[in-house]
Coordinates of C-alpha atoms in Angstrom, one line a residue:
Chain P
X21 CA 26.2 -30.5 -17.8
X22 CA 23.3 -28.4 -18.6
X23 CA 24.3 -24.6 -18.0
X24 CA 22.3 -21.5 -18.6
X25 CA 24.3 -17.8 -18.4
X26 CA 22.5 -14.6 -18.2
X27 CA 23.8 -11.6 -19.8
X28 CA 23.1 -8.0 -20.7
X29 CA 21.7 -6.4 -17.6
X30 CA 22.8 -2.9 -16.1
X31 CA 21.8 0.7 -15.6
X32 CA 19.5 2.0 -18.0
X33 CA 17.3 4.9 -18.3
X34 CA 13.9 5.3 -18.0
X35 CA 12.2 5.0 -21.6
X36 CA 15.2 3.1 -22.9
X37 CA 15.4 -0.6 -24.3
X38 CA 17.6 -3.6 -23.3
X39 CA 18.2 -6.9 -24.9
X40 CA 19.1 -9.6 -22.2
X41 CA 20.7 -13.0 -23.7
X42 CA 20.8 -16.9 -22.6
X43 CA 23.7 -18.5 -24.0
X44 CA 22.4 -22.3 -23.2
X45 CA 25.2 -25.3 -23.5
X46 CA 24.8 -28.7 -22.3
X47 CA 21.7 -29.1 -24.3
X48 CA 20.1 -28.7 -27.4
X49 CA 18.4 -25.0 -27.2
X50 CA 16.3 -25.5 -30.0
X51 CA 14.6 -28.4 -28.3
X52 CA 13.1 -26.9 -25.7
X53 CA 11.1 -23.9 -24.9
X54 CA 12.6 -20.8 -23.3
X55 CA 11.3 -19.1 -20.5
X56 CA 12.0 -15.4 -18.5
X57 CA 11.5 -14.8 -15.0
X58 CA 11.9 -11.5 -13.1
X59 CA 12.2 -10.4 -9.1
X60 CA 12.3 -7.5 -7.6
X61 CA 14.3 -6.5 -5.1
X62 CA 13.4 -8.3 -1.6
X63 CA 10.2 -9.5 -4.1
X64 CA 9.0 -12.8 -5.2
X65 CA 8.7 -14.3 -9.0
X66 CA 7.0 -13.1 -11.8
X67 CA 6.7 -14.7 -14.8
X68 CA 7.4 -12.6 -17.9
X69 CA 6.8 -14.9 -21.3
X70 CA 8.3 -18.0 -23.1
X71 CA 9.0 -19.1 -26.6
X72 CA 8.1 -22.7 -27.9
X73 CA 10.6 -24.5 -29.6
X74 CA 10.8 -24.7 -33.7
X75 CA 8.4 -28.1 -33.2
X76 CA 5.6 -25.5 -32.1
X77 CA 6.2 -23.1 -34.1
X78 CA 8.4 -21.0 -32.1
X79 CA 5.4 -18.9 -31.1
X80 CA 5.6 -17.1 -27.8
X81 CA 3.2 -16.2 -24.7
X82 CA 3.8 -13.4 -22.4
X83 CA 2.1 -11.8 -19.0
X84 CA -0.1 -9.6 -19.3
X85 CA 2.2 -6.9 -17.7
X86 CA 4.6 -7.1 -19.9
X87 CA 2.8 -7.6 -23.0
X88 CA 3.3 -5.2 -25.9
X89 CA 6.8 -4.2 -24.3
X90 CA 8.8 -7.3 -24.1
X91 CA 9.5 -9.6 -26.5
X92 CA 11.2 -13.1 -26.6
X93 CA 13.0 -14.6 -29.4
X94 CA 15.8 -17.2 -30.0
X95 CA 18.3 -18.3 -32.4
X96 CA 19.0 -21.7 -32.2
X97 CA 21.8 -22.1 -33.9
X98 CA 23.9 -20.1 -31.8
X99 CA 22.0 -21.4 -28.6
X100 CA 21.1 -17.8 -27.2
X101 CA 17.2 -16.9 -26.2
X102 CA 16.7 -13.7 -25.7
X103 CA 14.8 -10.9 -24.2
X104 CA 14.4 -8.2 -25.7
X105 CA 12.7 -5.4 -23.4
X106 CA 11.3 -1.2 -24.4
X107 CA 9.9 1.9 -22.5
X108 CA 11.4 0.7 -19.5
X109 CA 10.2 1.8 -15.9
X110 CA 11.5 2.2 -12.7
X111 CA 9.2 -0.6 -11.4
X112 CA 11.0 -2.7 -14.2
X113 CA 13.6 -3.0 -12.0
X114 CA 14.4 -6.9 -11.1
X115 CA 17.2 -9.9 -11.3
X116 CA 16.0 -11.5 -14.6
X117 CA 16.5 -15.1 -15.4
X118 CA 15.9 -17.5 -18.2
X119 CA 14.9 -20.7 -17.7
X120 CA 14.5 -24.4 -19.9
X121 CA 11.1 -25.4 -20.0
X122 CA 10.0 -28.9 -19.2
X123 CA 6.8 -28.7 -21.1
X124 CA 6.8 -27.4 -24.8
X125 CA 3.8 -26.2 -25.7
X126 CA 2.6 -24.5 -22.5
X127 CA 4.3 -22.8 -19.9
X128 CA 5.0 -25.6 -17.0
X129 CA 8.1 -25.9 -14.7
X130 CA 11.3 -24.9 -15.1
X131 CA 14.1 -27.7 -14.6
X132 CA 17.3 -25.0 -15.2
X133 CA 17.8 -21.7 -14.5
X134 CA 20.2 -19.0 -15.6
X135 CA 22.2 -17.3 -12.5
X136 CA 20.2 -13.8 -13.5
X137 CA 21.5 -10.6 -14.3
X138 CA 20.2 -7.2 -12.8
X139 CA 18.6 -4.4 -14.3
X140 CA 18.5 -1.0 -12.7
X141 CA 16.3 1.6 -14.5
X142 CA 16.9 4.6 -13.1
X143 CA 17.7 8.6 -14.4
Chain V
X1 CA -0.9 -9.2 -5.7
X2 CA -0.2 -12.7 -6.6
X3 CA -2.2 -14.7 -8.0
X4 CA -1.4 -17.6 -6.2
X5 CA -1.8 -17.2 -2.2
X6 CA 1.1 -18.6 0.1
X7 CA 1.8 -18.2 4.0
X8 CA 4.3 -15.5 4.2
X9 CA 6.1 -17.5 6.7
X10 CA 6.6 -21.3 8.4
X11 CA 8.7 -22.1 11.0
X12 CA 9.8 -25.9 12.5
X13 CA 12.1 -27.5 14.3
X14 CA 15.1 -29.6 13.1
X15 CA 13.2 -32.9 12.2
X16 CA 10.1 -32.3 12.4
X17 CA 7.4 -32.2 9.2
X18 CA 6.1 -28.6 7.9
X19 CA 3.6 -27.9 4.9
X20 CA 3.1 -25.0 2.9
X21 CA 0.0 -24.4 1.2
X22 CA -0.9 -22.5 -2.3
X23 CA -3.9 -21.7 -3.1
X24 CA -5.5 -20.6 -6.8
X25 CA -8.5 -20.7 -8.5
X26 CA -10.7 -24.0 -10.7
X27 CA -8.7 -21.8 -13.5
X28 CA -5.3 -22.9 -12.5
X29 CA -4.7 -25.0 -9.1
X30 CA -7.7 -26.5 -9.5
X31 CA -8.4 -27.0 -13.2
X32 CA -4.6 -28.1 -13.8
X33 CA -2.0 -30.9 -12.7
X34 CA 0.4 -27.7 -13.5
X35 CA 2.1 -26.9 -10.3
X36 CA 5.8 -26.4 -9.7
X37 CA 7.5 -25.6 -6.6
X38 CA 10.8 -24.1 -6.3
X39 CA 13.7 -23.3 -3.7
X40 CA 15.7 -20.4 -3.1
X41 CA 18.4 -19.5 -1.1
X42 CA 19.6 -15.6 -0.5
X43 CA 21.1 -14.8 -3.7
X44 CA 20.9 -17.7 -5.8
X45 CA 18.5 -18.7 -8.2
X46 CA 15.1 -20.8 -8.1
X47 CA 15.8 -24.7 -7.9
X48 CA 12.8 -26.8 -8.8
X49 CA 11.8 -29.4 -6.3
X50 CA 8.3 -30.7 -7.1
X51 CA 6.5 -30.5 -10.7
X52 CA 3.2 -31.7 -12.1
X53 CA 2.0 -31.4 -8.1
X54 CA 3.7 -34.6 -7.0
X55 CA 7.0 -35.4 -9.2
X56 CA 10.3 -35.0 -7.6
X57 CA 13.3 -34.2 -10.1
X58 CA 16.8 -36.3 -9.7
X59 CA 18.5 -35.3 -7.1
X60 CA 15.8 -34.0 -4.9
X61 CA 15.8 -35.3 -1.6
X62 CA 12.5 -38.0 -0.5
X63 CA 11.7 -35.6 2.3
X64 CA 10.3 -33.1 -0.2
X65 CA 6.5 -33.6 -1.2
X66 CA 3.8 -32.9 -3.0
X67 CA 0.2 -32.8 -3.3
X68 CA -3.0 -31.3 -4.4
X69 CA -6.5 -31.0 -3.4
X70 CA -9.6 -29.1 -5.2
X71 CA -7.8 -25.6 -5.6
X72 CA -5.1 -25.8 -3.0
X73 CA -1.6 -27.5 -3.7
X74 CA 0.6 -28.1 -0.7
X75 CA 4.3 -28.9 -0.2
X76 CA 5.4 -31.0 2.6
X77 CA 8.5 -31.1 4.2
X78 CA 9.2 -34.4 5.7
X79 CA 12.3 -34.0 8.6
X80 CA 13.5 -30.6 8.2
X81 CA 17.4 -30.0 8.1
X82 CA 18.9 -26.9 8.3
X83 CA 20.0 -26.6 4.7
X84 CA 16.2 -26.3 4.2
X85 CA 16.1 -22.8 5.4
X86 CA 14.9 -20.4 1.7
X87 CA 12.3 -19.1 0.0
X88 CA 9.7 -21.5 -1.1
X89 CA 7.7 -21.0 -4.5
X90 CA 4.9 -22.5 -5.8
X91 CA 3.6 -21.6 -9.6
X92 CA 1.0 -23.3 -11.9
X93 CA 0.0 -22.8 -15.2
X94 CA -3.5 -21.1 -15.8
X95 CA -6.0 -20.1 -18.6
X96 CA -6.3 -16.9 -18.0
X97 CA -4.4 -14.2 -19.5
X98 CA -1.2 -14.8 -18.3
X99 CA -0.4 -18.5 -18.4
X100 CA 2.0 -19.0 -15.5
X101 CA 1.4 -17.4 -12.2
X102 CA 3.5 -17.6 -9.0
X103 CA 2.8 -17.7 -5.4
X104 CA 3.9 -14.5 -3.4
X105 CA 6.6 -17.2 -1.8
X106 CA 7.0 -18.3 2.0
X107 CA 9.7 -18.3 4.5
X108 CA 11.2 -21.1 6.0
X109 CA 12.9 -20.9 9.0
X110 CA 14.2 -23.9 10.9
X111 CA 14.6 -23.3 14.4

């Protein structure tokens, strides 16, 4: 059975960092590409980024919001993606989830997700 | 804003057949056979129900479908049950700056 389980989230401070994991089992990780997802409270989805898998290259895309501040990566061998995330803000503030690609080499659908875990950032 | 625009809100009775709409741009929607749709009930996570605008994934009920025309996908739901009551999301991949864009989501209540 294909499971994702998000980890990592909490009560952080403004300006801070946070590393979120995916421990993946059921599947090969390092066959597929990785994707985050964030919402708000009472909000809707927003993408954040993904990482290919090892056959492209591993390379990664993010949103523009995020850009320059979050940062995926992935160690296959231990099937965890993570997310790793700095100078947080209040408006940071969101369940996140991973969840498997079905499309490698671009951002497509997402055919399992993680439960999420919450991030507060607030003083 | 979100880049994708949904109805906030769609109501029908038990059994009878709503859609949702989602429209983009020729960028995304339009220029793409890239759209997803997703269900989500109070405090669970997204479950995918319709990708590449028309494919259902196993499991999914029939009465879910999809379709697409110029820059405006739609999702139809075809004898509404009450387990159908959540959060519907549509997202498609784009060429813009950020490659994956969701809609704002829309509310489906079953009366």
């Amino acid at each position: 059975e294909v499971q994702l389980v998000d980890s990592g989230g909490g009560l952080v401070q403004p300006g801070r960092s946070l590393r979120l994991s995916c421990t993946a089992s059921g599947f090969t990780l390092g066959d597929t590409s990785m994707n985050w997802v964030r919402q708000a409270p009472g909000r809707g989805l927003e993408w954040l980024g993904f990482i290919r898998s090892k056959t492209f290259g591993g390379t990664t895309e993010y949103a523009a919001s995020v850009k320059g501040r979050f940062t995926i990566s992935r160690d296959d061998s231990r099937g965890i993606a993570y997310l790793q995330m700095n100078s947080l803000k209040s408006e940071d503030t969101a369940v996140y989830y991973c969840a498997r690609g079905g499309f490698d080499y671009w951002p497509n659908y997402f055919d399992y997700w993680g439960q999420g875990t919450l991030v507060t950032v607030s003083s | 804003q979100s880049a994708l625009t949904q109805p906030a809100s769609v109501s029908g009775s038990l059994g009878q057949s709503i859609t949702i709409s989602c429209t983009g741009t020729s960028s995304g929607v339009g220029g793409y056979d890239y759209v997803s749709w997703y269900q989500q009930h109070p405090g669970r996570a997204p479950k995918l129900i319709i990708y590449d605008v028309s494919n259902r994934p196993s499991g999914v009920p029939d009465r879910f479908s999809g379709s697409k025309s110029g820059n405006t996908a739609s999702l139809t739901v075809s004898g509404i049950q009450a387990e159908d009551e959540a959060d519907y999301y549509c997202s498609s991949f784009t060429s813009s700056s950020t490659p994956l864009v969701f809609g704002g989501g829309t509310k489906l209540t079953v009366l």
